[in-house]
PDB file of C-alpha atoms in Angstrom:
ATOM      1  CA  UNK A  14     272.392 117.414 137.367  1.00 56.00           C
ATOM      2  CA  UNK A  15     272.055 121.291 138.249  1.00 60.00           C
ATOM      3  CA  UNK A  16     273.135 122.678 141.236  1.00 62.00           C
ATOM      4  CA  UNK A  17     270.823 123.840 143.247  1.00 66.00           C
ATOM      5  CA  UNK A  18     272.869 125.869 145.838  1.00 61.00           C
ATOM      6  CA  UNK A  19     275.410 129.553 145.448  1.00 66.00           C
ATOM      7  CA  UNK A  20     277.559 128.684 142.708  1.00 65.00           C
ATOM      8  CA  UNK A  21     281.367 130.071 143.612  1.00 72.00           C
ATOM      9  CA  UNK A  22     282.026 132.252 141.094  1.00 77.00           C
ATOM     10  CA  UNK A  23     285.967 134.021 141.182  1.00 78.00           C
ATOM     11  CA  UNK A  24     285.121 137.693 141.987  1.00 73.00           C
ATOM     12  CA  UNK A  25     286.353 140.483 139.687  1.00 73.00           C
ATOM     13  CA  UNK A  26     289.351 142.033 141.518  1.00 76.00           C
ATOM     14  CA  UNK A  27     290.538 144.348 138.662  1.00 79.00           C
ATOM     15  CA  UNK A  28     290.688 147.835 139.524  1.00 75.00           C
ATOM     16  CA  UNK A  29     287.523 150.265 139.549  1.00 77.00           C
ATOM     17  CA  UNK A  30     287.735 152.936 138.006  1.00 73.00           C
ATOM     18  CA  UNK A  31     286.517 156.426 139.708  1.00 74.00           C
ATOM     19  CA  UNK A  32     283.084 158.075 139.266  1.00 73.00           C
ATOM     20  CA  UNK A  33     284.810 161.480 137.564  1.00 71.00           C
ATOM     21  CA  UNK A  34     288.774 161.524 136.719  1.00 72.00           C
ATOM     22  CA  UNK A  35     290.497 164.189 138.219  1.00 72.00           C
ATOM     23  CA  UNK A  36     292.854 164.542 134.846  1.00 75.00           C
ATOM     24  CA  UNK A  37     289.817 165.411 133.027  1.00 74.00           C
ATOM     25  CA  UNK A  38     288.592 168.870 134.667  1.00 76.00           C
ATOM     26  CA  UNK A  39     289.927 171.972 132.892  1.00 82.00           C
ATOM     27  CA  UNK A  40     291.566 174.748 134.715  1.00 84.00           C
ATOM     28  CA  UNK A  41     290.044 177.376 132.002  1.00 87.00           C
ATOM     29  CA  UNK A  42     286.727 175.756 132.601  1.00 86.00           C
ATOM     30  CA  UNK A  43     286.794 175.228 136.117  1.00 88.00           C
ATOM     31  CA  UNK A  44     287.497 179.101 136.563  1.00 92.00           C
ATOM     32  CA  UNK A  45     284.989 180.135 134.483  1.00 93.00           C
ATOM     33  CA  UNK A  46     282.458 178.158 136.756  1.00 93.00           C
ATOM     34  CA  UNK A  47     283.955 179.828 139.518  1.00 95.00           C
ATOM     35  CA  UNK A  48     284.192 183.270 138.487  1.00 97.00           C
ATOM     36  CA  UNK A  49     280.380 182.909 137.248  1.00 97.00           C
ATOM     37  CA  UNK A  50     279.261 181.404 140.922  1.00 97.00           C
ATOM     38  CA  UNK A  51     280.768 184.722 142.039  1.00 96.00           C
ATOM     39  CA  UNK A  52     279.113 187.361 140.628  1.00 95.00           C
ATOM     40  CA  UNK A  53     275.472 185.277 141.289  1.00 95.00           C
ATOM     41  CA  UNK A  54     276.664 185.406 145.195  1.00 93.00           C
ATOM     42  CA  UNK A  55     277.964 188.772 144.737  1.00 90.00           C
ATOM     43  CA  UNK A  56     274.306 190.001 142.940  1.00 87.00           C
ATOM     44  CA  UNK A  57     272.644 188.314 145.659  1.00 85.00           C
ATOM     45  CA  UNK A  58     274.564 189.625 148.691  1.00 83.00           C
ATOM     46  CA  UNK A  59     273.781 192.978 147.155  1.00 81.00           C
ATOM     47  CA  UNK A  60     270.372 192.782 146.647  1.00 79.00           C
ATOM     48  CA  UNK A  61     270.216 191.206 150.195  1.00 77.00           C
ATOM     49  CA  UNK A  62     271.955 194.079 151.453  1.00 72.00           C
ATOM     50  CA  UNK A  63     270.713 197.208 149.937  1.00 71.00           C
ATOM     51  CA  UNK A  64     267.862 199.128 151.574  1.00 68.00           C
ATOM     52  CA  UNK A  65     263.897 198.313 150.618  1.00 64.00           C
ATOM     53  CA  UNK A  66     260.992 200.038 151.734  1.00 55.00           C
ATOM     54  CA  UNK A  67     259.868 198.111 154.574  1.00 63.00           C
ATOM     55  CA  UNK A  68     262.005 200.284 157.183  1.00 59.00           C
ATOM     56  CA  UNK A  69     261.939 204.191 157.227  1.00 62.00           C
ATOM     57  CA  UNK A  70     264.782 205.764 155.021  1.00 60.00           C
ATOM     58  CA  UNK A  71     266.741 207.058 158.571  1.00 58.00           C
ATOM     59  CA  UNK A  72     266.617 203.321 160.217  1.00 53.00           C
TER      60      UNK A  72
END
């Protein structure tokens, strides 16, 4: 006969491994990323921050 009921299966208790590994990232890479996400905030703080013509050129 079948059993109808939860069967007790032995859980998998190896180890998981991570969503990314850590050993795998690249300095050289991971700097250029960086030095890239830089100059976009930089260009945008700039452009943010330099004068438009909504307010008089003395204000």
């Amino acid at each position: 006969m079948f059993k109808v009921g939860k069967s007790n299966e032995i859980p998998d208790l190896r180890k998981k491994s991570p969503l990314f590994d850590i050993k795998a990232i690249d300095v050289q890479s991971c700097m250029v990323i960086l030095v890239i996400t830089g100059v976009i905030l930089f260009s945008i703080l700039c452009v943010a921050g330099a004068p438009n013509s909504n307010y008089p050129a003395g204000f």
